[in-house]
PDB file of C-alpha atoms in Angstrom:
ATOM      1  CA  MET A   1      -0.581  74.117 -69.064  1.00 37.00           C
ATOM      2  CA  SER A   2       2.664  72.961 -67.472  1.00 39.00           C
ATOM      3  CA  GLU A   3       4.512  69.901 -68.704  1.00 41.00           C
ATOM      4  CA  LYS A   4       4.318  68.395 -65.206  1.00 45.00           C
ATOM      5  CA  ALA A   5       0.526  68.256 -65.494  1.00 49.00           C
ATOM      6  CA  VAL A   6       0.820  65.581 -68.170  1.00 59.00           C
ATOM      7  CA  LYS A   7       2.033  62.084 -67.358  1.00 64.00           C
ATOM      8  CA  THR A   8       4.887  60.909 -69.570  1.00 59.00           C
ATOM      9  CA  THR A   9       4.941  57.151 -69.131  1.00 53.00           C
ATOM     10  CA  VAL A  10       8.011  56.140 -71.152  1.00 55.00           C
ATOM     11  CA  SER A  11      11.010  57.869 -72.664  1.00 66.00           C
ATOM     12  CA  GLU A  12      10.098  56.927 -76.229  1.00 84.00           C
ATOM     13  CA  LYS A  13       6.935  56.767 -78.268  1.00 87.00           C
ATOM     14  CA  LEU A  14       5.021  53.494 -78.188  1.00 94.00           C
ATOM     15  CA  ASP A  15       5.363  50.798 -80.828  1.00 94.00           C
ATOM     16  CA  ARG A  16       2.306  49.043 -82.296  1.00 95.00           C
ATOM     17  CA  ASN A  17       2.279  46.236 -79.745  1.00 96.00           C
ATOM     18  CA  ALA A  18       2.705  48.496 -76.723  1.00 96.00           C
ATOM     19  CA  LEU A  19      -0.122  50.663 -78.029  1.00 97.00           C
ATOM     20  CA  ALA A  20      -2.365  47.609 -78.479  1.00 97.00           C
ATOM     21  CA  GLU A  21      -1.603  46.503 -74.933  1.00 97.00           C
ATOM     22  CA  LEU A  22      -2.560  49.951 -73.643  1.00 97.00           C
ATOM     23  CA  VAL A  23      -5.891  49.864 -75.470  1.00 98.00           C
ATOM     24  CA  ALA A  24      -6.593  46.363 -74.158  1.00 98.00           C
ATOM     25  CA  ARG A  25      -6.030  47.500 -70.568  1.00 97.00           C
ATOM     26  CA  ASP A  26      -8.491  50.358 -71.025  1.00 98.00           C
ATOM     27  CA  ILE A  27     -11.395  48.177 -72.194  1.00 98.00           C
ATOM     28  CA  ALA A  28     -13.879  47.735 -69.380  1.00 97.00           C
ATOM     29  CA  PRO A  29     -14.486  44.195 -68.042  1.00 98.00           C
ATOM     30  CA  GLY A  30     -17.476  42.463 -69.603  1.00 97.00           C
ATOM     31  CA  SER A  31     -17.498  44.599 -72.741  1.00 98.00           C
ATOM     32  CA  PHE A  32     -18.613  43.478 -76.194  1.00 98.00           C
ATOM     33  CA  VAL A  33     -15.971  44.785 -78.600  1.00 98.00           C
ATOM     34  CA  ASN A  34     -15.234  44.906 -82.330  1.00 97.00           C
ATOM     35  CA  LEU A  35     -11.649  45.327 -83.511  1.00 96.00           C
ATOM     36  CA  GLY A  36     -11.152  46.945 -86.891  1.00 92.00           C
ATOM     37  CA  ILE A  37      -8.717  45.886 -89.600  1.00 89.00           C
ATOM     38  CA  GLY A  38      -5.055  46.832 -89.206  1.00 88.00           C
ATOM     39  CA  GLN A  39      -3.524  47.945 -85.913  1.00 92.00           C
ATOM     40  CA  PRO A  40      -6.697  47.293 -83.861  1.00 95.00           C
ATOM     41  CA  THR A  41      -6.494  43.521 -84.502  1.00 93.00           C
ATOM     42  CA  LEU A  42      -3.424  43.429 -82.239  1.00 94.00           C
ATOM     43  CA  VAL A  43      -5.592  44.304 -79.225  1.00 96.00           C
ATOM     44  CA  SER A  44      -6.934  40.741 -79.118  1.00 95.00           C
ATOM     45  CA  ASN A  45      -3.462  39.498 -78.159  1.00 94.00           C
ATOM     46  CA  TYR A  46      -3.412  41.523 -74.940  1.00 97.00           C
ATOM     47  CA  LEU A  47      -6.879  41.050 -73.463  1.00 97.00           C
ATOM     48  CA  LYS A  48      -6.782  39.147 -70.142  1.00 96.00           C
ATOM     49  CA  PRO A  49      -9.197  36.271 -69.403  1.00 95.00           C
ATOM     50  CA  GLU A  50     -10.298  38.024 -66.209  1.00 96.00           C
ATOM     51  CA  GLN A  51     -11.553  40.983 -68.276  1.00 97.00           C
ATOM     52  CA  GLN A  52     -14.198  38.698 -69.806  1.00 96.00           C
ATOM     53  CA  VAL A  53     -14.276  40.794 -72.967  1.00 98.00           C
ATOM     54  CA  THR A  54     -16.261  39.255 -75.827  1.00 97.00           C
ATOM     55  CA  LEU A  55     -14.844  40.035 -79.256  1.00 97.00           C
ATOM     56  CA  HIS A  56     -17.115  40.380 -82.279  1.00 97.00           C
ATOM     57  CA  THR A  57     -15.882  40.161 -85.847  1.00 94.00           C
ATOM     58  CA  GLU A  58     -18.091  41.434 -88.650  1.00 91.00           C
ATOM     59  CA  ASN A  59     -17.692  38.319 -90.792  1.00 91.00           C
ATOM     60  CA  GLY A  60     -19.896  36.543 -88.252  1.00 93.00           C
ATOM     61  CA  MET A  61     -18.403  35.501 -84.925  1.00 95.00           C
ATOM     62  CA  LEU A  62     -18.702  36.238 -81.212  1.00 96.00           C
ATOM     63  CA  GLY A  63     -16.065  34.950 -78.839  1.00 96.00           C
ATOM     64  CA  MET A  64     -12.981  35.472 -80.971  1.00 95.00           C
ATOM     65  CA  GLY A  65      -9.664  34.854 -79.254  1.00 94.00           C
ATOM     66  CA  PRO A  66      -6.098  35.997 -80.004  1.00 93.00           C
ATOM     67  CA  GLU A  67      -4.384  35.508 -83.347  1.00 93.00           C
ATOM     68  CA  ALA A  68      -3.647  31.888 -84.259  1.00 95.00           C
ATOM     69  CA  HIS A  69      -0.109  30.669 -84.838  1.00 95.00           C
ATOM     70  CA  GLY A  70       1.424  27.382 -85.926  1.00 95.00           C
ATOM     71  CA  ASP A  71      -0.763  24.369 -85.203  1.00 94.00           C
ATOM     72  CA  GLU A  72      -3.558  26.664 -83.976  1.00 94.00           C
ATOM     73  CA  ILE A  73      -4.251  27.931 -87.499  1.00 95.00           C
ATOM     74  CA  ASP A  74      -7.530  26.847 -89.047  1.00 94.00           C
ATOM     75  CA  GLY A  75      -7.937  28.176 -92.581  1.00 90.00           C
ATOM     76  CA  ASP A  76     -11.695  28.536 -92.064  1.00 90.00           C
ATOM     77  CA  LEU A  77     -11.339  30.560 -88.853  1.00 94.00           C
ATOM     78  CA  ILE A  78     -10.370  34.149 -89.653  1.00 93.00           C
ATOM     79  CA  ASN A  79     -11.328  37.655 -88.613  1.00 91.00           C
ATOM     80  CA  ALA A  80     -12.616  40.393 -90.923  1.00 87.00           C
ATOM     81  CA  GLY A  81      -9.039  41.209 -91.919  1.00 86.00           C
ATOM     82  CA  LYS A  82      -8.473  37.590 -93.040  1.00 90.00           C
ATOM     83  CA  ILE A  83      -6.045  36.969 -90.168  1.00 92.00           C
ATOM     84  CA  PRO A  84      -6.229  33.460 -88.618  1.00 95.00           C
ATOM     85  CA  VAL A  85      -7.679  33.647 -85.115  1.00 95.00           C
ATOM     86  CA  THR A  86      -8.579  31.348 -82.255  1.00 95.00           C
ATOM     87  CA  GLU A  87     -11.961  30.824 -80.639  1.00 95.00           C
ATOM     88  CA  LEU A  88     -12.773  31.013 -76.942  1.00 94.00           C
ATOM     89  CA  PRO A  89     -15.145  28.681 -75.068  1.00 93.00           C
ATOM     90  CA  GLY A  90     -18.749  29.561 -75.940  1.00 93.00           C
ATOM     91  CA  ALA A  91     -17.865  31.117 -79.305  1.00 95.00           C
ATOM     92  CA  SER A  92     -20.723  31.340 -81.788  1.00 96.00           C
ATOM     93  CA  TYR A  93     -21.072  31.860 -85.542  1.00 95.00           C
ATOM     94  CA  PHE A  94     -23.840  33.495 -87.546  1.00 94.00           C
ATOM     95  CA  HIS A  95     -24.915  34.990 -90.853  1.00 93.00           C
ATOM     96  CA  HIS A  96     -23.212  38.153 -92.104  1.00 90.00           C
ATOM     97  CA  ALA A  97     -26.537  40.013 -91.944  1.00 94.00           C
ATOM     98  CA  ASP A  98     -26.946  39.055 -88.278  1.00 96.00           C
ATOM     99  CA  SER A  99     -23.424  40.288 -87.625  1.00 95.00           C
ATOM    100  CA  PHE A 100     -24.278  43.692 -89.087  1.00 95.00           C
ATOM    101  CA  ALA A 101     -27.490  43.742 -87.036  1.00 96.00           C
ATOM    102  CA  ILE A 102     -25.309  43.455 -83.927  1.00 96.00           C
ATOM    103  CA  MET A 103     -23.207  46.380 -85.138  1.00 96.00           C
ATOM    104  CA  ARG A 104     -26.124  48.576 -86.170  1.00 95.00           C
ATOM    105  CA  GLY A 105     -28.344  47.709 -83.231  1.00 95.00           C
ATOM    106  CA  GLY A 106     -26.218  49.307 -80.516  1.00 95.00           C
ATOM    107  CA  HIS A 107     -25.086  45.990 -79.025  1.00 97.00           C
ATOM    108  CA  LEU A 108     -21.359  46.750 -79.068  1.00 98.00           C
ATOM    109  CA  ASP A 109     -19.864  48.629 -76.138  1.00 98.00           C
ATOM    110  CA  VAL A 110     -16.637  49.562 -77.927  1.00 98.00           C
ATOM    111  CA  CYS A 111     -15.179  49.395 -81.401  1.00 98.00           C
ATOM    112  CA  VAL A 112     -11.506  50.068 -82.060  1.00 98.00           C
ATOM    113  CA  LEU A 113     -10.789  51.461 -85.526  1.00 97.00           C
ATOM    114  CA  GLY A 114      -7.890  52.848 -87.503  1.00 95.00           C
ATOM    115  CA  ALA A 115      -8.115  56.284 -89.102  1.00 96.00           C
ATOM    116  CA  PHE A 116      -6.680  58.624 -91.696  1.00 95.00           C
ATOM    117  CA  GLN A 117      -7.944  61.617 -89.703  1.00 97.00           C
ATOM    118  CA  VAL A 118      -9.905  62.403 -86.543  1.00 98.00           C
ATOM    119  CA  SER A 119     -11.284  65.869 -85.858  1.00 98.00           C
ATOM    120  CA  ALA A 120     -11.258  67.649 -82.511  1.00 98.00           C
ATOM    121  CA  THR A 121     -15.026  67.163 -82.333  1.00 97.00           C
ATOM    122  CA  GLY A 122     -14.812  63.402 -82.906  1.00 98.00           C
ATOM    123  CA  ASP A 123     -15.478  63.157 -86.632  1.00 98.00           C
ATOM    124  CA  LEU A 124     -13.878  60.070 -88.170  1.00 97.00           C
ATOM    125  CA  ALA A 125     -12.334  59.668 -91.641  1.00 96.00           C
ATOM    126  CA  ASN A 126     -10.994  56.177 -92.215  1.00 93.00           C
ATOM    127  CA  TRP A 127     -12.316  54.767 -95.489  1.00 90.00           C
ATOM    128  CA  HIS A 128     -11.037  56.959 -98.310  1.00 87.00           C
ATOM    129  CA  THR A 129      -8.390  59.650 -98.753  1.00 82.00           C
ATOM    130  CA  GLY A 130     -10.195  61.175-101.691  1.00 74.00           C
ATOM    131  CA  ALA A 131      -7.200  60.567-103.954  1.00 76.00           C
ATOM    132  CA  PRO A 132      -8.232  59.753-107.561  1.00 79.00           C
ATOM    133  CA  ASP A 133      -6.276  56.471-107.601  1.00 79.00           C
ATOM    134  CA  ALA A 134      -7.321  55.343-104.094  1.00 75.00           C
ATOM    135  CA  ILE A 135      -9.607  52.348-103.703  1.00 73.00           C
ATOM    136  CA  PRO A 136     -12.537  53.155-101.362  1.00 71.00           C
ATOM    137  CA  ALA A 137     -12.882  50.482 -98.684  1.00 73.00           C
ATOM    138  CA  VAL A 138     -15.534  51.398 -96.157  1.00 76.00           C
ATOM    139  CA  GLY A 139     -16.462  47.824 -95.154  1.00 80.00           C
ATOM    140  CA  GLY A 140     -18.451  47.961 -91.928  1.00 89.00           C
ATOM    141  CA  ALA A 141     -16.746  51.083 -90.593  1.00 92.00           C
ATOM    142  CA  MET A 142     -19.799  53.332 -90.948  1.00 93.00           C
ATOM    143  CA  ASP A 143     -21.973  50.783 -89.176  1.00 94.00           C
ATOM    144  CA  LEU A 144     -19.461  50.456 -86.333  1.00 95.00           C
ATOM    145  CA  ALA A 145     -18.921  54.209 -86.000  1.00 95.00           C
ATOM    146  CA  THR A 146     -22.664  54.764 -85.748  1.00 94.00           C
ATOM    147  CA  GLY A 147     -23.657  51.696 -83.748  1.00 96.00           C
ATOM    148  CA  ALA A 148     -20.962  51.268 -81.084  1.00 97.00           C
ATOM    149  CA  LYS A 149     -21.422  53.053 -77.770  1.00 97.00           C
ATOM    150  CA  ASP A 150     -17.760  54.144 -77.722  1.00 97.00           C
ATOM    151  CA  VAL A 151     -15.392  54.482 -80.676  1.00 98.00           C
ATOM    152  CA  TYR A 152     -11.683  54.253 -79.926  1.00 98.00           C
ATOM    153  CA  VAL A 153      -9.196  55.078 -82.680  1.00 98.00           C
ATOM    154  CA  MET A 154      -5.706  53.592 -82.919  1.00 98.00           C
ATOM    155  CA  MET A 155      -3.417  55.405 -85.333  1.00 96.00           C
ATOM    156  CA  SER A 156      -0.013  56.985 -85.789  1.00 95.00           C
ATOM    157  CA  LEU A 157      -0.332  60.618 -84.782  1.00 97.00           C
ATOM    158  CA  PHE A 158       1.612  62.024 -87.727  1.00 95.00           C
ATOM    159  CA  THR A 159       1.874  61.205 -91.419  1.00 93.00           C
ATOM    160  CA  ARG A 160       5.227  60.415 -92.992  1.00 91.00           C
ATOM    161  CA  GLU A 161       5.419  64.099 -93.866  1.00 93.00           C
ATOM    162  CA  GLY A 162       4.946  65.057 -90.203  1.00 93.00           C
ATOM    163  CA  VAL A 163       1.378  66.325 -90.577  1.00 95.00           C
ATOM    164  CA  SER A 164      -0.955  65.675 -87.646  1.00 97.00           C
ATOM    165  CA  LYS A 165      -3.848  63.278 -88.245  1.00 97.00           C
ATOM    166  CA  LEU A 166      -5.672  64.878 -85.306  1.00 98.00           C
ATOM    167  CA  VAL A 167      -7.144  67.937 -86.984  1.00 98.00           C
ATOM    168  CA  ALA A 168      -9.564  70.794 -86.431  1.00 97.00           C
ATOM    169  CA  GLU A 169     -11.705  69.552 -89.332  1.00 97.00           C
ATOM    170  CA  CYS A 170     -11.331  66.434 -91.468  1.00 97.00           C
ATOM    171  CA  SER A 171     -10.396  67.033 -95.102  1.00 94.00           C
ATOM    172  CA  TYR A 172     -11.083  63.408 -96.112  1.00 93.00           C
ATOM    173  CA  PRO A 173     -14.561  61.911 -96.661  1.00 92.00           C
ATOM    174  CA  LEU A 174     -16.209  61.181 -93.310  1.00 95.00           C
ATOM    175  CA  THR A 175     -17.032  57.766 -91.929  1.00 95.00           C
ATOM    176  CA  GLY A 176     -18.945  59.119 -88.934  1.00 96.00           C
ATOM    177  CA  VAL A 177     -19.758  62.458 -87.320  1.00 97.00           C
ATOM    178  CA  GLY A 178     -18.925  63.163 -83.673  1.00 97.00           C
ATOM    179  CA  CYS A 179     -18.468  59.461 -82.944  1.00 97.00           C
ATOM    180  CA  VAL A 180     -14.879  59.137 -81.662  1.00 98.00           C
ATOM    181  CA  THR A 181     -14.410  59.297 -77.900  1.00 98.00           C
ATOM    182  CA  ARG A 182     -10.714  58.373 -77.578  1.00 98.00           C
ATOM    183  CA  VAL A 183      -7.645  58.480 -79.807  1.00 98.00           C
ATOM    184  CA  TYR A 184      -4.678  56.233 -79.017  1.00 98.00           C
ATOM    185  CA  THR A 185      -1.450  57.169 -80.774  1.00 97.00           C
ATOM    186  CA  ASN A 186       2.219  56.328 -80.435  1.00 95.00           C
ATOM    187  CA  GLU A 187       2.919  59.702 -78.801  1.00 95.00           C
ATOM    188  CA  ALA A 188      -0.184  60.494 -76.737  1.00 96.00           C
ATOM    189  CA  VAL A 189      -3.654  59.397 -75.656  1.00 97.00           C
ATOM    190  CA  PHE A 190      -6.422  61.911 -76.341  1.00 98.00           C
ATOM    191  CA  LEU A 191      -9.907  62.019 -74.829  1.00 98.00           C
ATOM    192  CA  LEU A 192     -12.430  63.889 -76.973  1.00 98.00           C
ATOM    193  CA  LYS A 193     -14.965  65.680 -74.782  1.00 96.00           C
ATOM    194  CA  GLU A 194     -17.543  68.415 -75.140  1.00 95.00           C
ATOM    195  CA  ASP A 195     -15.113  71.028 -73.813  1.00 95.00           C
ATOM    196  CA  GLY A 196     -12.245  70.022 -76.092  1.00 96.00           C
ATOM    197  CA  VAL A 197      -9.381  67.597 -76.625  1.00 98.00           C
ATOM    198  CA  HIS A 198      -7.840  66.338 -73.370  1.00 97.00           C
ATOM    199  CA  VAL A 199      -4.358  64.838 -73.300  1.00 97.00           C
ATOM    200  CA  ARG A 200      -4.427  61.932 -70.866  1.00 95.00           C
ATOM    201  CA  GLU A 201      -0.742  61.034 -71.187  1.00 94.00           C
ATOM    202  CA  THR A 202       2.231  61.474 -73.502  1.00 95.00           C
ATOM    203  CA  TYR A 203       5.021  59.154 -74.643  1.00 95.00           C
ATOM    204  CA  GLY A 204       8.477  60.507 -75.374  1.00 93.00           C
ATOM    205  CA  ILE A 205       7.197  64.043 -75.937  1.00 93.00           C
ATOM    206  CA  SER A 206       6.341  66.909 -73.619  1.00 92.00           C
ATOM    207  CA  PHE A 207       2.942  68.559 -73.564  1.00 93.00           C
ATOM    208  CA  GLU A 208       4.444  71.763 -74.995  1.00 92.00           C
ATOM    209  CA  GLU A 209       6.100  69.897 -77.860  1.00 93.00           C
ATOM    210  CA  LEU A 210       2.880  68.048 -78.579  1.00 95.00           C
ATOM    211  CA  ALA A 211       0.791  71.228 -78.550  1.00 95.00           C
ATOM    212  CA  ALA A 212       3.205  72.850 -80.985  1.00 95.00           C
ATOM    213  CA  LYS A 213       2.921  69.957 -83.460  1.00 95.00           C
ATOM    214  CA  VAL A 214      -0.843  69.361 -83.285  1.00 96.00           C
ATOM    215  CA  ASP A 215      -2.951  72.098 -84.821  1.00 90.00           C
ATOM    216  CA  VAL A 216      -5.849  71.887 -82.348  1.00 96.00           C
ATOM    217  CA  PRO A 217      -6.085  73.324 -78.812  1.00 96.00           C
ATOM    218  CA  LEU A 218      -5.120  70.714 -76.206  1.00 97.00           C
ATOM    219  CA  ILE A 219      -6.181  70.463 -72.572  1.00 96.00           C
ATOM    220  CA  GLY A 220      -3.900  68.889 -69.943  1.00 88.00           C
ATOM    221  CA  PRO A 221      -5.056  66.353 -67.325  1.00 69.00           C
ATOM    222  CA  SER A 222      -5.263  68.911 -64.534  1.00 63.00           C
ATOM    223  CA  ALA A 223      -8.495  70.054 -66.199  1.00 51.00           C
ATOM    224  CA  GLY A 224      -9.938  66.580 -65.539  1.00 49.00           C
ATOM    225  CA  THR A 225      -9.784  63.275 -67.396  1.00 49.00           C
ATOM    226  CA  ASP A 226     -11.363  59.832 -67.123  1.00 55.00           C
TER     227      ASP A 226
END
């Protein structure tokens, strides 16, 4: 696949905020969405009112707005990551069990989660590294991975040691099997399809460089992407 077949949008890899803005733009208008703890919470800051996206947080709220700052902060109004948030007109609150019923019942169009690893076939590992001293923290991730219609992952593509988190097979305990449809990273956007891993676009890296660093076969956009 030639380098020209892949769109390189900027000269450098994306930072966390630019990546969150990209994810926000890709969420379809009218969607019901859950944003996971960590990087995904930043997506709420970049959703446009005209998108009419309704955000769900697993601690019991629909209609969550962007992060709260200054005088906006209400100590009783937080998301699942304990970050102060705002509420949008029509916001509603409910029991934790009802919140999980929304997640498990297939009512969410998209969830955006972080990850330790994602496999080429869409398996997700994001709750435990398997290390003896690690504290398992699955939260509602399994419910979201199973219940949401689409699972988007936001993560850095490489570990601090330079090892790809996009892998042929996850070595960490799984959160969900075959559930991830897209992976947003600071160096590329990947679409996980039945015929393989498609690279939609790259950031500050050529397709050839990316393919050499990621140990799974990659397919360029000329083969078709959404």
